PDB file of C-alpha atoms in Angstrom:
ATOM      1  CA  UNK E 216     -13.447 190.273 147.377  1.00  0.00           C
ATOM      2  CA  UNK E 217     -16.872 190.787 147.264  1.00  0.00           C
ATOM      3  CA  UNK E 218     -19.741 188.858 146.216  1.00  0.00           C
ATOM      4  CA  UNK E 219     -22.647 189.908 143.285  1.00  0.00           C
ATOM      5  CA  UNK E 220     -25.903 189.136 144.393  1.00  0.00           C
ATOM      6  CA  UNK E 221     -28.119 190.530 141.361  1.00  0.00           C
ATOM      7  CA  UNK E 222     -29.177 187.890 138.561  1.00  0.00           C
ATOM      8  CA  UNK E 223     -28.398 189.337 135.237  1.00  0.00           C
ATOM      9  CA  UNK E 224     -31.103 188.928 132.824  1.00  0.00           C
ATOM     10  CA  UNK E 225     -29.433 188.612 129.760  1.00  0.00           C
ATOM     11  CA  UNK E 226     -27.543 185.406 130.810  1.00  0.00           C
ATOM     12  CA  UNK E 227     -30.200 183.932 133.306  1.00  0.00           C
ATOM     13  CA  UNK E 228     -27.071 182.606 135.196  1.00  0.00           C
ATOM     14  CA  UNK E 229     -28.207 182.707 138.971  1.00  0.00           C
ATOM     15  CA  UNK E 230     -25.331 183.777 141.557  1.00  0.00           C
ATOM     16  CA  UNK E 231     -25.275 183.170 145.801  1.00  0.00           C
ATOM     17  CA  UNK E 232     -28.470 183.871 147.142  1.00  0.00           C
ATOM     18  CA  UNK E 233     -30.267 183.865 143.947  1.00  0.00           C
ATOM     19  CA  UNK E 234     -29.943 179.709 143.784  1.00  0.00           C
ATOM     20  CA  UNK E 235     -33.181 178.178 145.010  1.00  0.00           C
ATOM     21  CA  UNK E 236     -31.800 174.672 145.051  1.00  0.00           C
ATOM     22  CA  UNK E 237     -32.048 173.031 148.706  1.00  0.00           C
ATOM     23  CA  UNK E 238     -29.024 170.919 147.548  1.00  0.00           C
ATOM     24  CA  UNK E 239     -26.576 171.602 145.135  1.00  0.00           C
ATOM     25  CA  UNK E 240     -23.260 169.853 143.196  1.00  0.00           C
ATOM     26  CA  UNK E 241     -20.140 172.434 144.164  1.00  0.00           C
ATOM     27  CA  UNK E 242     -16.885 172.370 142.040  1.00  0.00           C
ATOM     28  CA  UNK E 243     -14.221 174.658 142.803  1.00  0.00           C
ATOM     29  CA  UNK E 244     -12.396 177.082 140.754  1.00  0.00           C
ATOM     30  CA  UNK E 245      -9.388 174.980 139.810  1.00  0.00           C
ATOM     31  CA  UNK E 246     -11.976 171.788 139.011  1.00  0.00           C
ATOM     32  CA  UNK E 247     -11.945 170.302 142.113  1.00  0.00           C
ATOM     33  CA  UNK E 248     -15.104 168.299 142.945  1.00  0.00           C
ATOM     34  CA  UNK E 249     -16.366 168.977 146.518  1.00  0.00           C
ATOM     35  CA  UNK E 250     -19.753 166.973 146.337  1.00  0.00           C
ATOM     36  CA  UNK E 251     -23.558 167.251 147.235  1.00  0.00           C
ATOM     37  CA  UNK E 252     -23.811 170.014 149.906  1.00  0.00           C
ATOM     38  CA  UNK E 253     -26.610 172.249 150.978  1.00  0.00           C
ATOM     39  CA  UNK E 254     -26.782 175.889 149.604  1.00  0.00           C
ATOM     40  CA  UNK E 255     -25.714 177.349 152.742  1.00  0.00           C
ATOM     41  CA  UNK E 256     -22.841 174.804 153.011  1.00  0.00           C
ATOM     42  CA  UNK E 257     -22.070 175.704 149.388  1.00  0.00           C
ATOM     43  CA  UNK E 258     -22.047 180.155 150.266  1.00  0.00           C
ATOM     44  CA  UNK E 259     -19.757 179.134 152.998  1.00  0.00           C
ATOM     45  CA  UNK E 260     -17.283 178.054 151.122  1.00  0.00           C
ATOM     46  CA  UNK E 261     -17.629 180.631 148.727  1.00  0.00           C
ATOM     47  CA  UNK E 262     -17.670 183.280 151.085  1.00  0.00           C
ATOM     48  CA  UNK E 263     -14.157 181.531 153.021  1.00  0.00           C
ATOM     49  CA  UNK E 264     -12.522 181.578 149.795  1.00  0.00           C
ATOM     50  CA  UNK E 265     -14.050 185.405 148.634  1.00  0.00           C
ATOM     51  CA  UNK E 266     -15.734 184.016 145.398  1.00  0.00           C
ATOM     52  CA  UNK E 267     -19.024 183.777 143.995  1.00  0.00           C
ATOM     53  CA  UNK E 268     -21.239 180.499 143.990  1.00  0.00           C
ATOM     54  CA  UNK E 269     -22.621 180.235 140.648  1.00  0.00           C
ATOM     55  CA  UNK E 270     -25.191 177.758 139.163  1.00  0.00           C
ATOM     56  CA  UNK E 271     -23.381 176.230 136.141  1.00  0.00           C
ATOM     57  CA  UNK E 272     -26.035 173.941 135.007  1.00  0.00           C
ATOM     58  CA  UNK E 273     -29.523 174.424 136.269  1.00  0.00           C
ATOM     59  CA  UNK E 274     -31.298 171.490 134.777  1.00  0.00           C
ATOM     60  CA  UNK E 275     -29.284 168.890 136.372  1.00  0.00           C
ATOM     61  CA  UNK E 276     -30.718 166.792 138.908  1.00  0.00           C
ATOM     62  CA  UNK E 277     -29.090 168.191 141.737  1.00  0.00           C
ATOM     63  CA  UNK E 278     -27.893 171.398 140.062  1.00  0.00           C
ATOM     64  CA  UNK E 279     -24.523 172.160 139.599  1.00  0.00           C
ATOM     65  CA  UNK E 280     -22.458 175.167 141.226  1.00  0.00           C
ATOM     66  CA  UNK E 281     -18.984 176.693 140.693  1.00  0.00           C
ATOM     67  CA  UNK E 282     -17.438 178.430 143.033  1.00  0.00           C
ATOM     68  CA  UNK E 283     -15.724 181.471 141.106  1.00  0.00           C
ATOM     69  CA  UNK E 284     -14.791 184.753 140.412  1.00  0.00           C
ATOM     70  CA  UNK E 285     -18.491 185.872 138.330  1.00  0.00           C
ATOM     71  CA  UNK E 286     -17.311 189.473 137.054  1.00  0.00           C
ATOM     72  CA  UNK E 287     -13.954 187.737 136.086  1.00  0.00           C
ATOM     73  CA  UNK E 288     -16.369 185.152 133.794  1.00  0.00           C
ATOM     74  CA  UNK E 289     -18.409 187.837 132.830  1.00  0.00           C
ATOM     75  CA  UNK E 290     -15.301 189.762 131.322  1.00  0.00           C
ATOM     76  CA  UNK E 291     -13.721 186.352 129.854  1.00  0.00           C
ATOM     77  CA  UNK E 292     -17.353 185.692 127.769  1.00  0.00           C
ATOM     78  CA  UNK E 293     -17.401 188.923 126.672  1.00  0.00           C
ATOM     79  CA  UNK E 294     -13.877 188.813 125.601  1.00  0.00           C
ATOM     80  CA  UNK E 295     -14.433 185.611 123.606  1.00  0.00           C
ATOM     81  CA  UNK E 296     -17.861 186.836 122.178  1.00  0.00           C
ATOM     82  CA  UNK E 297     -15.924 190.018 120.788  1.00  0.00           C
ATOM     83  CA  UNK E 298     -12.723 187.780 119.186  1.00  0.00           C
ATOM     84  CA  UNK E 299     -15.974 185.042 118.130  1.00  0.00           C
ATOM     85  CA  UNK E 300     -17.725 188.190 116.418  1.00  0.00           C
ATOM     86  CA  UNK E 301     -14.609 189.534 114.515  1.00  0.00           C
ATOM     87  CA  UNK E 302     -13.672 186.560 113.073  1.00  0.00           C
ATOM     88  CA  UNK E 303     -16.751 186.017 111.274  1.00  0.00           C
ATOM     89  CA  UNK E 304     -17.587 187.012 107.910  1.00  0.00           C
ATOM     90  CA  UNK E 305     -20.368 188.992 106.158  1.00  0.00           C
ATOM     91  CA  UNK E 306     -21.261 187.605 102.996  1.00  0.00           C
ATOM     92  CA  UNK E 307     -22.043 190.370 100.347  1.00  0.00           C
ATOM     93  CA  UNK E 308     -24.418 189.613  97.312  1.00  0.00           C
ATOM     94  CA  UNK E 309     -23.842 192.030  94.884  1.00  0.00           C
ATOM     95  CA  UNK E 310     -26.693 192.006  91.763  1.00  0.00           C
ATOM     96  CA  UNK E 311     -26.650 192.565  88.095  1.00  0.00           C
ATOM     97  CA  UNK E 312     -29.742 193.014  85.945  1.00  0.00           C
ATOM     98  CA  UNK E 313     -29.417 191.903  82.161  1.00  0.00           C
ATOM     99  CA  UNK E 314     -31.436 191.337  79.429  1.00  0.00           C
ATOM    100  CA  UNK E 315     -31.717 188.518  76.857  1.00  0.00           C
ATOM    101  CA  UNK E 316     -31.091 190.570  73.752  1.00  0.00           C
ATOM    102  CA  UNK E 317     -28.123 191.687  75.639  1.00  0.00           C
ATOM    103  CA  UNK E 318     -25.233 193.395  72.823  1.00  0.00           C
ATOM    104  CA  UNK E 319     -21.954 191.972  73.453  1.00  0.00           C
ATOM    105  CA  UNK E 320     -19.932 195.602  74.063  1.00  0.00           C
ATOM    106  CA  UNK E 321     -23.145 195.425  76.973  1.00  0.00           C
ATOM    107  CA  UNK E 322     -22.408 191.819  78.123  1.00  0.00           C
ATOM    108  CA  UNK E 323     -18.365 193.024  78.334  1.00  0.00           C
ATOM    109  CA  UNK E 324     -18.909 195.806  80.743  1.00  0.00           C
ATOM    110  CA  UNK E 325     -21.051 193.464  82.816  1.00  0.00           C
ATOM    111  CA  UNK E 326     -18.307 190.802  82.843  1.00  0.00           C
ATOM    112  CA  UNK E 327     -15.794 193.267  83.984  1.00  0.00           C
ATOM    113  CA  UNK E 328     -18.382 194.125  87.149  1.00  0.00           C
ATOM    114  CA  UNK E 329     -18.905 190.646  87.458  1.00  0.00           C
ATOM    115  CA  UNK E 330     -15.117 190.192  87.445  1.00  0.00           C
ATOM    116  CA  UNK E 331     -14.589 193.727  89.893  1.00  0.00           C
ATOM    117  CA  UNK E 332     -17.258 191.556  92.919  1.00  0.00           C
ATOM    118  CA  UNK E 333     -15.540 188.338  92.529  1.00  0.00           C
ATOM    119  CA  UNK E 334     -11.822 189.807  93.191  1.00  0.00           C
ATOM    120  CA  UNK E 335     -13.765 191.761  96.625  1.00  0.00           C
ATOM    121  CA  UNK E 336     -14.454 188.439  97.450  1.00  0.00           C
ATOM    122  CA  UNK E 337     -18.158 188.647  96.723  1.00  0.00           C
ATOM    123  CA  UNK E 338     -21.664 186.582  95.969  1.00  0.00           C
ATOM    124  CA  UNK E 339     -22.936 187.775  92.505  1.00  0.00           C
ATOM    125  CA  UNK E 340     -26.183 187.410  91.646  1.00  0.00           C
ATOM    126  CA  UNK E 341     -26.755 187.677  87.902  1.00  0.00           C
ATOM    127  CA  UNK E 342     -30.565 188.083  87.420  1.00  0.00           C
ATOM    128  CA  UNK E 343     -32.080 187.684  83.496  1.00  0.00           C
ATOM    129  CA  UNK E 344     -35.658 189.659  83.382  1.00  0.00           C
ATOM    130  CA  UNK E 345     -38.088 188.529  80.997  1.00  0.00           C
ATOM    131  CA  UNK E 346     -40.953 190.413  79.812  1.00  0.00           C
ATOM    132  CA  UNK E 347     -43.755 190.178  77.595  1.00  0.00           C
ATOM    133  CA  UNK E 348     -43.299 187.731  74.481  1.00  0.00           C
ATOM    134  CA  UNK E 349     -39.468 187.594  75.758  1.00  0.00           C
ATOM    135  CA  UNK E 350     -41.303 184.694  78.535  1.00  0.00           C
ATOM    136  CA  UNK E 351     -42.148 182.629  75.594  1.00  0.00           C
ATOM    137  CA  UNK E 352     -38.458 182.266  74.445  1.00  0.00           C
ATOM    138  CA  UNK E 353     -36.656 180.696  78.070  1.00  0.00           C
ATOM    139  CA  UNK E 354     -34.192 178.625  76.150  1.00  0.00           C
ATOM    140  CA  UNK E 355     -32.585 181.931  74.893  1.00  0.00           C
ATOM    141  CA  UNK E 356     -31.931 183.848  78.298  1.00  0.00           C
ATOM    142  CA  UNK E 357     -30.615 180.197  79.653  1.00  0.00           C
ATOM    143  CA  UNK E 358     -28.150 181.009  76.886  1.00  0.00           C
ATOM    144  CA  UNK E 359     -27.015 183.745  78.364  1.00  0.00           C
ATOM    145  CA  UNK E 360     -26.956 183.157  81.548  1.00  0.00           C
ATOM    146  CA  UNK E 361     -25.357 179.854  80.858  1.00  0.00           C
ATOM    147  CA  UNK E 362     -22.665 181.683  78.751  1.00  0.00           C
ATOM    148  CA  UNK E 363     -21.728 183.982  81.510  1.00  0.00           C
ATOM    149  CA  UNK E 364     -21.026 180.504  83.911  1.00  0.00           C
ATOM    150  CA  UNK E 365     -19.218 179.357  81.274  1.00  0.00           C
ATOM    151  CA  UNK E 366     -16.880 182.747  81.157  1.00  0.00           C
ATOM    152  CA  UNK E 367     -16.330 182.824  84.893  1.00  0.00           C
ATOM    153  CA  UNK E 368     -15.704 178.590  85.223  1.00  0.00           C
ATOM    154  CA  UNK E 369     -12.225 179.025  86.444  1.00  0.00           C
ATOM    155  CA  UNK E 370     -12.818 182.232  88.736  1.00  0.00           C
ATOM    156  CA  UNK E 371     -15.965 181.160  90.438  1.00  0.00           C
ATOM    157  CA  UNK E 372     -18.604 178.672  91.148  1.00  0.00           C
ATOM    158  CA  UNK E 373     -21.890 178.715  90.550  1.00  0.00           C
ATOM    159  CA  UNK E 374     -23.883 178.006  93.242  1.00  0.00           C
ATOM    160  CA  UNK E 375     -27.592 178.079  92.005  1.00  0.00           C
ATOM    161  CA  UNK E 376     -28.784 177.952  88.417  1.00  0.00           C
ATOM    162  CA  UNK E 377     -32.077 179.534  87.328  1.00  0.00           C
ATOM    163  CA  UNK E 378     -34.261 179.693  90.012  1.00  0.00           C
ATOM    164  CA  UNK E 379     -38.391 178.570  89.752  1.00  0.00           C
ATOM    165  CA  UNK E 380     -39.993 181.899  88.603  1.00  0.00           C
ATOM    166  CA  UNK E 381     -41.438 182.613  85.083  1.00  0.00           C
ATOM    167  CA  UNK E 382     -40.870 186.498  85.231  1.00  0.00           C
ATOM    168  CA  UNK E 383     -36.759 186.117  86.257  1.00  0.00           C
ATOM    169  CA  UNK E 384     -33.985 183.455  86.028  1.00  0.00           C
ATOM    170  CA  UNK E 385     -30.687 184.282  87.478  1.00  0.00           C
ATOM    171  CA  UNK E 386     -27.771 182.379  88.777  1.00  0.00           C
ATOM    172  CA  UNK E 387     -25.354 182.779  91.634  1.00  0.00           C
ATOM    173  CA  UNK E 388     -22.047 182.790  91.073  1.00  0.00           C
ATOM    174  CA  UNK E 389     -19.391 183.089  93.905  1.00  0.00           C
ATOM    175  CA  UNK E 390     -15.495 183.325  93.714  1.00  0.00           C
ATOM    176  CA  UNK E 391     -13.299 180.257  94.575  1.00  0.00           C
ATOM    177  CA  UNK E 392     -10.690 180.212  96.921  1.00  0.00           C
TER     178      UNK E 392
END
């Protein structure tokens, strides 16, 4: 076996040499507690059973070491950061822009959209611009936006309502499951 004696900067995990500790906690590889020992205590067992010694946690009071195969734990984090990364799940917010004197053969197309992002299993944002006297009239683009929750009540939820700005409301709507 042989033993790794670079630090790699990306984990900040020192290895062998690299420990400055005068004194250090040393487990084994199958969990086996061996003590306090001295570093060079601590490499001699390493280096009898062909392992690295590697500092485990570094802000204990004495730190703690595990004797252990490093490019083996490398490979094994790596392994679970990859399975870790594919399991997770980008959220996609998909937008539509209406109107508040939207016509209803308008307001259909936009519901089948609306209907077409929530079966791809994503966020809608439905966002109501208001412009000119239009900002004067708020109660009727709540109307429509509030009609649209109202359509999709069984396929989604809506998440946020409205929003704080004079120029846009909008809601979020996203799919149940």
């Amino acid at each position: 076996m042989f033993c790794i004696k670079a630090v790699n900067k990306s984990d900040n995990v020192r290895i062998n040499e690299q420990i400055r500790s005068k004194e250090v906690r040393v487990i084994l590889d199958d969990g086996e507690a061996l003590g306090l020992m001295s570093i060079k205590e601590a490499l001699e067992v390493a280096n009898e059973k062909g392992l690295d010694l590697v500092e485990v946690s570094p802000n204990a009071k004495p730190p703690v070491c595990k004797v252990m195969n490093y490019s083996k734990y490398k490979y094994e984090k790596a392994k679970k950061e990859k399975e870790n990364k594919k399991k997770q799940k980008n959220v996609v917010i998909k937008e539509i822009r209406i109107k508040p004197h939207i016509d209803t053969n308008d307001m259909e197309t936009k519901k089948k959209q609306i209907t077409k992002f929530l079966e791809k299993e994503n966020k809608v944002k439905i966002s109501l611009r208001l412009s000119g006297r239009e900002k004067l009239h708020i109660e009727s683009a709540i109307k429509v936006l509030d009609d649209i929750a109202s359509y999709f009540e069984e396929a989604a939820l809506v998440e946020k309502k409205y929003g704080k700005e004079q120029m846009q409301k909008y809601i979020m709507i996203t799919p149940k499951k």
